[in-house]
Tab-separated table of C-alpha atoms in Angstrom:
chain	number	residue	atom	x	y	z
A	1	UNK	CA	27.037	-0.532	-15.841
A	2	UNK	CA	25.381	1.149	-18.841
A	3	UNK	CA	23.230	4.320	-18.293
A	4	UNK	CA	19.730	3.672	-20.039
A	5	UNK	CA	18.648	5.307	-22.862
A	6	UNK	CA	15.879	7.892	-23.444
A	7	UNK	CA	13.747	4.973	-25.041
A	8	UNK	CA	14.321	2.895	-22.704
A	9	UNK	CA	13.512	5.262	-20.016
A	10	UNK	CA	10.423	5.173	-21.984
A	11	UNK	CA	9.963	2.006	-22.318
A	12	UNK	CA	10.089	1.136	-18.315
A	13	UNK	CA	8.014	4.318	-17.512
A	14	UNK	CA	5.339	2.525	-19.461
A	15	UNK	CA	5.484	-0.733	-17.325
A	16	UNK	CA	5.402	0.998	-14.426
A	17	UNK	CA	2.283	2.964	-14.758
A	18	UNK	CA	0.982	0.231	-15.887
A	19	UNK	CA	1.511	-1.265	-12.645
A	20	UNK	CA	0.364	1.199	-10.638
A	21	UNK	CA	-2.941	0.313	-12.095
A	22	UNK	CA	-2.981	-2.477	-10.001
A	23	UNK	CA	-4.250	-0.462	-6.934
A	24	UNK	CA	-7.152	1.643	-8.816
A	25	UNK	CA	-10.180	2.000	-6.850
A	26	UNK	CA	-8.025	1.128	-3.457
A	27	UNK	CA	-5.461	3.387	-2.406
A	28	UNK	CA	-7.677	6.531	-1.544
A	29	UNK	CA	-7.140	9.368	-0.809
A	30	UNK	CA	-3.804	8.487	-1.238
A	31	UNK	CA	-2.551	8.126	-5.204
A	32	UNK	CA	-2.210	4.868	-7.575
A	33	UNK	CA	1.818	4.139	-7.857
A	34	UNK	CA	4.046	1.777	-9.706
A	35	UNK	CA	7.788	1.414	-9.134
A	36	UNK	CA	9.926	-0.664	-11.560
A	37	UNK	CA	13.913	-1.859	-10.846
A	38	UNK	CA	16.370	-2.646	-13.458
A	39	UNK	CA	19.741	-3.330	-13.556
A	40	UNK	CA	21.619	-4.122	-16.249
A	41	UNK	CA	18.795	-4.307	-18.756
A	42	UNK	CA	16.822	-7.350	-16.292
A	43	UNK	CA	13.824	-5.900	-13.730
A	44	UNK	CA	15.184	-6.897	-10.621
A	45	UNK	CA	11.956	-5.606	-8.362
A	46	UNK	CA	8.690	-4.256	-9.131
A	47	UNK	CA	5.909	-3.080	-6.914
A	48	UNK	CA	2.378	-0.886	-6.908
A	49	UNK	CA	0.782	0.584	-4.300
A	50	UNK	CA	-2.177	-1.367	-2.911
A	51	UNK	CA	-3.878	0.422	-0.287
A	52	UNK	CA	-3.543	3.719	1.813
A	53	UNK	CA	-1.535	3.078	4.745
A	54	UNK	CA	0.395	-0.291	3.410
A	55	UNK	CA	3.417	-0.084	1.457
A	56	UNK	CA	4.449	2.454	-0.976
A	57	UNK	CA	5.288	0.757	-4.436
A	58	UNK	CA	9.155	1.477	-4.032
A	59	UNK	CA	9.033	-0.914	-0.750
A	60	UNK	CA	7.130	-3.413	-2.423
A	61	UNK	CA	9.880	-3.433	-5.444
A	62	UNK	CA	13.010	-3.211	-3.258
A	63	UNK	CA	11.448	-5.761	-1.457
A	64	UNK	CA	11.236	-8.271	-4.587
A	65	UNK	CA	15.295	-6.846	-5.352
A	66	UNK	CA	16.872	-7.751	-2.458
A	67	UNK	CA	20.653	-6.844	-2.684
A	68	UNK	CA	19.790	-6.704	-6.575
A	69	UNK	CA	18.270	-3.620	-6.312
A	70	UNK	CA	22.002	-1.688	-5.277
A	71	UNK	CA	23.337	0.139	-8.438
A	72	UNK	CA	20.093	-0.548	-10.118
A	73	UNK	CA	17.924	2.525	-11.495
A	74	UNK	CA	14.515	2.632	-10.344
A	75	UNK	CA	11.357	4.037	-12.277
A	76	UNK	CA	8.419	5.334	-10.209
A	77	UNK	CA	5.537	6.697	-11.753
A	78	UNK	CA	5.303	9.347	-8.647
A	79	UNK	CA	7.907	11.287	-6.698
A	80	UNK	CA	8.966	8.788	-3.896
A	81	UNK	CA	7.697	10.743	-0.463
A	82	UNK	CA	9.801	12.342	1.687
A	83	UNK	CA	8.443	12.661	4.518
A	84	UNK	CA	6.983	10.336	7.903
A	85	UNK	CA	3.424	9.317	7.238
A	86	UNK	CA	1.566	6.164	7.435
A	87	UNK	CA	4.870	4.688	6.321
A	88	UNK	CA	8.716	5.741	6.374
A	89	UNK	CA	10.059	7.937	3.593
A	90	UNK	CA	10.563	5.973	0.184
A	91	UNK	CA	13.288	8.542	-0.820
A	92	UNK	CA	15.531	7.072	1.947
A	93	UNK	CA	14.417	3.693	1.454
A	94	UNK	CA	15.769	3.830	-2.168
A	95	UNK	CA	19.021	5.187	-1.083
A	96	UNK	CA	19.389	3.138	1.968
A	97	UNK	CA	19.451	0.710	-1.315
A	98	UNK	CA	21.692	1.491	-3.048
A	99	UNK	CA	19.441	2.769	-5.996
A	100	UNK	CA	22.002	4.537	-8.306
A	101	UNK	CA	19.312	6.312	-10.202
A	102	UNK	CA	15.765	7.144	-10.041
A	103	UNK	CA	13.473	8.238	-13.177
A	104	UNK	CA	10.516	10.052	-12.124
A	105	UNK	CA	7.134	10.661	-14.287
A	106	UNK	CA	5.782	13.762	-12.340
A	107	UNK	CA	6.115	15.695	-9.345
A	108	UNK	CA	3.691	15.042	-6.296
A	109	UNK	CA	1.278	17.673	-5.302
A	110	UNK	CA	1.157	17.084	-2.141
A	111	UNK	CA	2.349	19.672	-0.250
A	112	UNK	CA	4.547	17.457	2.686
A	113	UNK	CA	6.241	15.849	-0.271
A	114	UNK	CA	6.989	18.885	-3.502
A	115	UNK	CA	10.085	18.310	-4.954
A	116	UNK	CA	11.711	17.846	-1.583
A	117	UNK	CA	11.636	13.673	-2.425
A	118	UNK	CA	13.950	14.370	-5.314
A	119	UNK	CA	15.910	17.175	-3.872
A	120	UNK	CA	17.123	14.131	-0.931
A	121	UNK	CA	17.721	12.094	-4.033
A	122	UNK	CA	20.130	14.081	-5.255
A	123	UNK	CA	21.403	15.148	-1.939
A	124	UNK	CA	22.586	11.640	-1.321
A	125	UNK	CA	24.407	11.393	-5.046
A	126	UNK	CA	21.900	9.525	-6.801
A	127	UNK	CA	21.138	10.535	-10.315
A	128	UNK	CA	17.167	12.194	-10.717
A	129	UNK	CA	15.828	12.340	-14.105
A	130	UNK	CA	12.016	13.705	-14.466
A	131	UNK	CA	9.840	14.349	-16.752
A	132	UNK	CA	9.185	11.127	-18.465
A	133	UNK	CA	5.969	9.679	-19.434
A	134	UNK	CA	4.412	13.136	-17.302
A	135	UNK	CA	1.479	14.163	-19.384
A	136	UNK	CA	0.289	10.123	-18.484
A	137	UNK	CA	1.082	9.856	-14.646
A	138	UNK	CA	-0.495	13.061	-14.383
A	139	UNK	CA	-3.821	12.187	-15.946
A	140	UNK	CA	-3.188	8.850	-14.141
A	141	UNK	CA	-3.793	10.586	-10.704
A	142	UNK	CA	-5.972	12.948	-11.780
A	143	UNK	CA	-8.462	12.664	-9.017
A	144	UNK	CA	-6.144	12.511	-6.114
A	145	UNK	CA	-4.529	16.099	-7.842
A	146	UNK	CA	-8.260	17.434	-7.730
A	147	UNK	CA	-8.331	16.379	-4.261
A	148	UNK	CA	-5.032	18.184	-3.034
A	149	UNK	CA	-5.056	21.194	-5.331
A	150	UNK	CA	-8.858	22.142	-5.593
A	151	UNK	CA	-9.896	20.614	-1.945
A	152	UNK	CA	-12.837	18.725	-3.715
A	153	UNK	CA	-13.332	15.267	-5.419
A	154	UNK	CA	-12.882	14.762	-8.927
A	155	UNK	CA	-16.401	14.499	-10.371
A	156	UNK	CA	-17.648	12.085	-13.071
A	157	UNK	CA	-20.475	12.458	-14.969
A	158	UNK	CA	-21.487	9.087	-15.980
A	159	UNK	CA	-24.974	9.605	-18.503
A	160	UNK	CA	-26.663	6.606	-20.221
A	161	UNK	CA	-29.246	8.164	-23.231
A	162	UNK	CA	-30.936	7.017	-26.122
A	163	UNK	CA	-29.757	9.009	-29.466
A	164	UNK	CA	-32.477	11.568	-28.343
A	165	UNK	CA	-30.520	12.229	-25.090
A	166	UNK	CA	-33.622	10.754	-23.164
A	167	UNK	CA	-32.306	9.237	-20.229
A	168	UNK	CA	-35.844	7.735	-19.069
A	169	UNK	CA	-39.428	7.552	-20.591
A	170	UNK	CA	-41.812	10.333	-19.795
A	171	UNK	CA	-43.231	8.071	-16.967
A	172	UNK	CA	-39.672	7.873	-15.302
A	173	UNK	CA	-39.297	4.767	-16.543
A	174	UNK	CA	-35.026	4.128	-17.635
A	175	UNK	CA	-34.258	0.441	-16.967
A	176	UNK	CA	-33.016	0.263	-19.009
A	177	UNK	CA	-31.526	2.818	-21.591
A	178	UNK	CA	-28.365	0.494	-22.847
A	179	UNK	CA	-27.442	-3.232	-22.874
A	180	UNK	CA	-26.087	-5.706	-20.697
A	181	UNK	CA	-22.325	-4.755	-22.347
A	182	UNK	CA	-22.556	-1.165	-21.133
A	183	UNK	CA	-24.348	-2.184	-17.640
A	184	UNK	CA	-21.430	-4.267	-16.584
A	185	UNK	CA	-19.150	-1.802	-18.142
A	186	UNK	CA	-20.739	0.598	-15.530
A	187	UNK	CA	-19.896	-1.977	-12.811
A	188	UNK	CA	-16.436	-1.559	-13.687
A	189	UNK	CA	-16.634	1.803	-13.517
A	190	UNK	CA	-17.935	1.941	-9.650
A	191	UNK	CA	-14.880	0.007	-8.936
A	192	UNK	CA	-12.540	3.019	-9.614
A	193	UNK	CA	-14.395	5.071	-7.234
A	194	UNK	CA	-14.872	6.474	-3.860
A	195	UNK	CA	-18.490	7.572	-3.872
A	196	UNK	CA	-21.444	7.345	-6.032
A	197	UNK	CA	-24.231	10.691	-6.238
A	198	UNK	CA	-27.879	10.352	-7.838
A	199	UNK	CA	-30.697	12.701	-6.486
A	200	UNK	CA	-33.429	12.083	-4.536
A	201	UNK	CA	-35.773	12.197	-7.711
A	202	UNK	CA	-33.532	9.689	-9.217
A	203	UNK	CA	-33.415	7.567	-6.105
A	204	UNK	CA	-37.388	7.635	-5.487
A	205	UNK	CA	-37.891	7.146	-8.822
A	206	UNK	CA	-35.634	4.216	-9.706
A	207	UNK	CA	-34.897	2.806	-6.541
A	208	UNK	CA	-31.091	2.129	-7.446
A	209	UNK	CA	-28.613	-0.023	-5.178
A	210	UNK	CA	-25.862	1.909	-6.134
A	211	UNK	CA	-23.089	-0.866	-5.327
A	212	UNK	CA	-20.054	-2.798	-7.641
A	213	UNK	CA	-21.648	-5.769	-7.727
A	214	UNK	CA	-20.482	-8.922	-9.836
A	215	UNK	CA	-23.317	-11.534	-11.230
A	216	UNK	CA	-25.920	-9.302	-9.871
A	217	UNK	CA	-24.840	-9.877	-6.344
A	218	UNK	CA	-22.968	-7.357	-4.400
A	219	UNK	CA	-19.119	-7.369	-3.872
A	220	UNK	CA	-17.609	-7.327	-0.923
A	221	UNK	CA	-14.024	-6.233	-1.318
A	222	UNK	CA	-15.058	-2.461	-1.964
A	223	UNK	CA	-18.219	-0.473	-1.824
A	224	UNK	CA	-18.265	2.974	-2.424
A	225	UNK	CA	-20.087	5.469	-0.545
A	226	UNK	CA	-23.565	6.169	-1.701
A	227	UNK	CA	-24.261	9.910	-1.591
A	228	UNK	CA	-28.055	10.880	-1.841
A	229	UNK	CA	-29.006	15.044	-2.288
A	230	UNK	CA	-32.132	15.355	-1.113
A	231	UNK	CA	-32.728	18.904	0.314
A	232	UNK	CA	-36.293	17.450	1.920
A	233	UNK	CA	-35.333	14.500	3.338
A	234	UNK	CA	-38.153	12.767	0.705
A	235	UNK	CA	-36.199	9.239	1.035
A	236	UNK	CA	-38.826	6.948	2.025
A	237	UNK	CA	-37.024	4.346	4.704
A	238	UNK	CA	-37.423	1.081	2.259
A	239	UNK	CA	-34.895	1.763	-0.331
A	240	UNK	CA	-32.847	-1.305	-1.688
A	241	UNK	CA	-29.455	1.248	-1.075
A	242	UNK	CA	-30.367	1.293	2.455
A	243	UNK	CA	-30.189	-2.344	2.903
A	244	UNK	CA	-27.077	-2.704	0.926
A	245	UNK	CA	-23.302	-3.496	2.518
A	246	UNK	CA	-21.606	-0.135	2.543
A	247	UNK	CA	-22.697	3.278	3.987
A	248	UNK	CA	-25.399	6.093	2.871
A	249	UNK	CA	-24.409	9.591	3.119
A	250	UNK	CA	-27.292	12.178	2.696
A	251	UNK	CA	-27.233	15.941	2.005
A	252	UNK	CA	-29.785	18.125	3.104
A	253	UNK	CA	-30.453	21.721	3.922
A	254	UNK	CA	-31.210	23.181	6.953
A	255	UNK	CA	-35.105	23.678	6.515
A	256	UNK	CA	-35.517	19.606	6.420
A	257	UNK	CA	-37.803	18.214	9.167
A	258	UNK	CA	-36.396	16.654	12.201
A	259	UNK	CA	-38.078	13.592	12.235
A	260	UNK	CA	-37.159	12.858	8.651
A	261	UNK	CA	-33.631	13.042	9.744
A	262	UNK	CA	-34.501	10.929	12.562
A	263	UNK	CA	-36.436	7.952	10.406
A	264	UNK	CA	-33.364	7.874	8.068
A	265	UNK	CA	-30.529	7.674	10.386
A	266	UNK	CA	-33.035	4.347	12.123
A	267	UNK	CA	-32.315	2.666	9.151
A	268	UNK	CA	-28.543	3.236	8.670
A	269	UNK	CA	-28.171	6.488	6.782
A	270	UNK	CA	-26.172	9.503	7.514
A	271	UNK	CA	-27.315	12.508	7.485
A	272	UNK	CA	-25.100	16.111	6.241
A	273	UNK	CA	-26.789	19.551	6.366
A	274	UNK	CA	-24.996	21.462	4.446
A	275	UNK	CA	-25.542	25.088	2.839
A	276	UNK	CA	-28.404	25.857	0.183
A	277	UNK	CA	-27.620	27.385	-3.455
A	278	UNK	CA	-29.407	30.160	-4.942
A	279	UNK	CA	-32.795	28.347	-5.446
A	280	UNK	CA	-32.600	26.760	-1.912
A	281	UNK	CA	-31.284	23.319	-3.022
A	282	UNK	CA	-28.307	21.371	-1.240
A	283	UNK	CA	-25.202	22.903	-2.600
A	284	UNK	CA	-22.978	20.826	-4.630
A	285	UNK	CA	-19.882	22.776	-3.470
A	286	UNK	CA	-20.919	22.311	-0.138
A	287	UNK	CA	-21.593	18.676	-0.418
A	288	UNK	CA	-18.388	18.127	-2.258
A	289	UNK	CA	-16.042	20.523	0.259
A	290	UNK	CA	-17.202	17.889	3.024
A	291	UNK	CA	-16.506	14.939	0.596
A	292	UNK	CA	-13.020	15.902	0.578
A	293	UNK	CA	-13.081	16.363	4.740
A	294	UNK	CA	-13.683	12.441	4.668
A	295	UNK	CA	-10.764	11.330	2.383
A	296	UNK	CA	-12.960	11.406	-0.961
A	297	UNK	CA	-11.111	11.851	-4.007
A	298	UNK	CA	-13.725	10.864	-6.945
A	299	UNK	CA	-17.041	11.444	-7.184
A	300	UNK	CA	-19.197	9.172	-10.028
A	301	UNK	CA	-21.952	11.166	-10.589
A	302	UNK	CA	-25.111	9.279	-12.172
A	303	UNK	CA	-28.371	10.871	-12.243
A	304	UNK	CA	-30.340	12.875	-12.494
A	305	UNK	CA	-30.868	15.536	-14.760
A	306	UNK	CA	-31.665	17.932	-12.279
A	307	UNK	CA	-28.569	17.002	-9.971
A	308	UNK	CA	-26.375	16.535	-13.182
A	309	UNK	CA	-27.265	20.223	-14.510
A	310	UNK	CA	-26.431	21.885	-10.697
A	311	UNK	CA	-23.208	20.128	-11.251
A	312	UNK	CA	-22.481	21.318	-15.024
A	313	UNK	CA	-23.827	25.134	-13.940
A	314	UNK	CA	-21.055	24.938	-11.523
A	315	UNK	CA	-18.441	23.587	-13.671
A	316	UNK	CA	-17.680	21.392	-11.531
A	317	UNK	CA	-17.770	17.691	-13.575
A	318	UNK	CA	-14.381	17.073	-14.348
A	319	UNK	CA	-14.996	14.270	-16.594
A	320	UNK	CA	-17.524	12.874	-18.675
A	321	UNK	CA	-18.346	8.957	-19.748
A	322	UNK	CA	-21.546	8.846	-22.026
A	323	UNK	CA	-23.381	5.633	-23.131
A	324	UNK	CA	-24.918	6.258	-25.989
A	325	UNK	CA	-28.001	3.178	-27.204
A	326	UNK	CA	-28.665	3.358	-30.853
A	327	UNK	CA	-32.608	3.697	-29.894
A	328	UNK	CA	-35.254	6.720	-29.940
A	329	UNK	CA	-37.727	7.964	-27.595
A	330	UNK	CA	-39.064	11.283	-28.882
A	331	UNK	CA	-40.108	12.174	-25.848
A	332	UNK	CA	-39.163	11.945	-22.220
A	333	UNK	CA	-36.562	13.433	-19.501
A	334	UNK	CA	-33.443	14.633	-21.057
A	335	UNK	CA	-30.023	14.009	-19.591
A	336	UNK	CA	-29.643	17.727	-18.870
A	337	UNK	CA	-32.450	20.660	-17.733
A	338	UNK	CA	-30.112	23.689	-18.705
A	339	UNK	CA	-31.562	27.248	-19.575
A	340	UNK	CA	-32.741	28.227	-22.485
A	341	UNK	CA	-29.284	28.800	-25.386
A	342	UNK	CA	-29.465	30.840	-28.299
A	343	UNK	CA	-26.462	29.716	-30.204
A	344	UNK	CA	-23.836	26.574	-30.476
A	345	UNK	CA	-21.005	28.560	-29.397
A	346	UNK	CA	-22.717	28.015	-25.571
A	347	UNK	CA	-21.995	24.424	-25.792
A	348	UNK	CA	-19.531	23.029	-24.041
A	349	UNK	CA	-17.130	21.013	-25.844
A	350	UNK	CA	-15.090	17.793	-24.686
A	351	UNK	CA	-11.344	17.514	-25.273
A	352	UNK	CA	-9.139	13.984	-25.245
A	353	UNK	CA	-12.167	12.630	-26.797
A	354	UNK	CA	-12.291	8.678	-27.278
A	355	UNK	CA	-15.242	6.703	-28.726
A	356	UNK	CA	-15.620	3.095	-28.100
A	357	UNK	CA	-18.493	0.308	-28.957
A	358	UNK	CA	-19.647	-1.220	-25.734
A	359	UNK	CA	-21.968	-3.819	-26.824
A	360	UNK	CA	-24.376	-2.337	-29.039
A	361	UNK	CA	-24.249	0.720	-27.465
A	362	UNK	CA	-21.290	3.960	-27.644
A	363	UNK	CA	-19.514	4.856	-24.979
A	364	UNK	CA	-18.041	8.232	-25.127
A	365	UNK	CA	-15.371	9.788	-22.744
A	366	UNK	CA	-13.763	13.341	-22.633
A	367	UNK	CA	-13.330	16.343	-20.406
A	368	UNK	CA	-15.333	19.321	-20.429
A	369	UNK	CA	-13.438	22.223	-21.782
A	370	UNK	CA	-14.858	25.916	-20.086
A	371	UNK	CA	-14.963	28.836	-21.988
A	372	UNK	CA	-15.200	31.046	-18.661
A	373	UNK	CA	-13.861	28.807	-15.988
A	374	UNK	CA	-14.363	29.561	-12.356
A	375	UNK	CA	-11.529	29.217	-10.065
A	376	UNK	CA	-11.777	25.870	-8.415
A	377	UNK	CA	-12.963	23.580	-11.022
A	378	UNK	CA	-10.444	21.244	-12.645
A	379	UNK	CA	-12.242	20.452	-15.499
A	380	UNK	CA	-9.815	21.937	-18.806
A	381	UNK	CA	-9.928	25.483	-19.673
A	382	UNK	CA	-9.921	26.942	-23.460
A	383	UNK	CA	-6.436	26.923	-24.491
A	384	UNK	CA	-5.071	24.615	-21.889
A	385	UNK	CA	-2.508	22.297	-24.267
A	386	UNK	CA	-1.224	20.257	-20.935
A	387	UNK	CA	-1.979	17.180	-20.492
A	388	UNK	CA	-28.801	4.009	-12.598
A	389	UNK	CA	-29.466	1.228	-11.498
């Protein structure tokens, strides 16, 4: 048997993360995986990971290889576990195969796994390369590393404004700021994710439903959590989110009445009190620390401007995905309420930038790069070269 080559490594790497994509949006909080067998320049097996406590992609892909996969060399976009979870170790299933050698993108994270998947590897003889296609399989599970390493979901800003950065008229009014394009490119969006966030201005105001849904109507394979902040407990009982399939989590403070907790929970939702910031508003850290105590990994944050700035002042959006519609309103609420700046050099600039059309609108995407970061946000540092309706 011939031993691969670096391009080919490569090459195979690329397939596999590719199938890992096939469980986005449904293996939290555990990561997206892809596993790829070859032998003999022919992929004998492949395999993702679908959802959290089924089969790890390596099973699904010895599975397809049968007694094809012995003396083949598999590619796995994540180190194969180690340890007794949900499901037995992959590191044993692979050399219970007969897998001669295993190529690894990156390292997991997770504590009960570290290295010690490969170490076995190469305990039992078979040949570990790592390394390849890293800088991708890393930004691949970027929200389940969030999750593990910073003990909070990864948090995306999603913002729709005009070229004014007005994300509503001065009346409130937003729907709606881009075209049908971006709207269902938004839908698309929810499906990646394990909870949604607007604030109870935005929520009053617009009256969102905050679910994927598909030709208007809501889906049923996946709904992600709809988180409200609403430190008063304003909510009246009639919103369309309360109605819709899926749960309502709402944050609140400790000085919220009683019986506003009581008429919520009547109609379905769940109400958190969690700790106050500075001004006496729900904490986002707070909110987020118990987001990651119930298994969520990302966080889509869309609206306000109030609840979007409390995030930014924190440093704690990770990501951000800006629809921009080639209209003006010269007036009206601005996508962020920051404090007053004096110079650019406040701004904070986005890194891995990538510009798209979307319709007739722009869709922008990077991550926020802090000049002064604070010590649990995972959003990029200066000088860090690694990779509503």
């Amino acid at each position: 048997m011939t031993h691969s080559t670096a391009d080919e490594d490569v090459h195979y790497m690329q397939l596999a993360l590719q199938l890992a994509e096939l469980g986005r949006g449904q293996t939290s909080p555990n990561p997206v995986v892809g596993a790829l067998l070859v032998r003999d320049g022919r992929i004998v097996g492949q395999g993702a990971h679908l959802r959290a406590g089924e089969a790890h992609a390596e099973v699904h892909a010895l599975r397809m290889a049968g007694e094809a996969a012995r003396g083949a060399t598999a590619y796995v976009t994540l180190e194969p576990c180690s340890h007794f979870g949900r499901t037995p170790p992959c590191a044993d299933a692979l050399i219970a195969a007969g897998i001669r050698r295993v190529v690894v993108a990156a390292a997991d994270v997770n504590p009960a796994v570290g290295g010690r998947g490969i170490e076995r590897l190469r305990a039992a003889g078979v040949e570990v390369r790592t390394g390849v296609c890293e800088a991708q399989a890393l930004r691949q599970n970027e929200a389940f590393r969030t999750w593990v390493l910073h003990h909070r979901p990864f948090v995306v800003w999603k913002c729709a404004a005009t070229l004014d950065g007005r994300i509503a008229a001065d009346s409130g009014h937003s729907q709606y700021v881009t075209g049908a394009v971006a709207r269902a490119s938004v839908q698309d969006l929810r499906r990646t994710v394990d909870a949604i966030a607007v604030g109870a201005e935005t929520a009053i105001a617009d009256d969102p439903r905050l679910t994927v849904r598909r030709h208007g109507e809501a889906e049923t394979a996946h709904q992600p959590l709809r988180v409200v902040f609403d430190a008063r407990l304003r909510l009246p009982a009639h919103l369309q989110m309360l109605r819709e399939p899926g749960r309502t989590l709402v944050y609140t403070t400790a000085e919220a009445a009683a019986e506003d907790e009581a008429r919520l929970r009547a109609v379905g939702a769940e109400v958190v009190r969690v700790a106050t910031d500075i001004d006496g508003r729900v904490s986002v850290r707070a909110a987020l620390a118990d987001l990651a105590e119930r298994g969520v990994c990302n966080l889509l944050l869309e609206g306000g401007s109030h609840l979007a700035t409390a995030f930014w002042q924190a440093q704690l959006v990770d990501k951000v995905v800006y629809y921009v519609a080639p209209k003006l309103l010269g007036s009206g609420v601005p996508a962020l309420r920051g404090p007053a700046t004096d110079h650019m050099q406040q701004a904070i600039p986005l890194a891995e930038v990538t510009w798209a059309a979307c319709g007739e609108d722009l869709r922008v995407e990077g991550y926020p790069v802090y000049a002064c970061p604070n010590h649990v946000s995972s959003g990029r540092r200066a000088n860090d070269v690694h990779g509503t309706d």
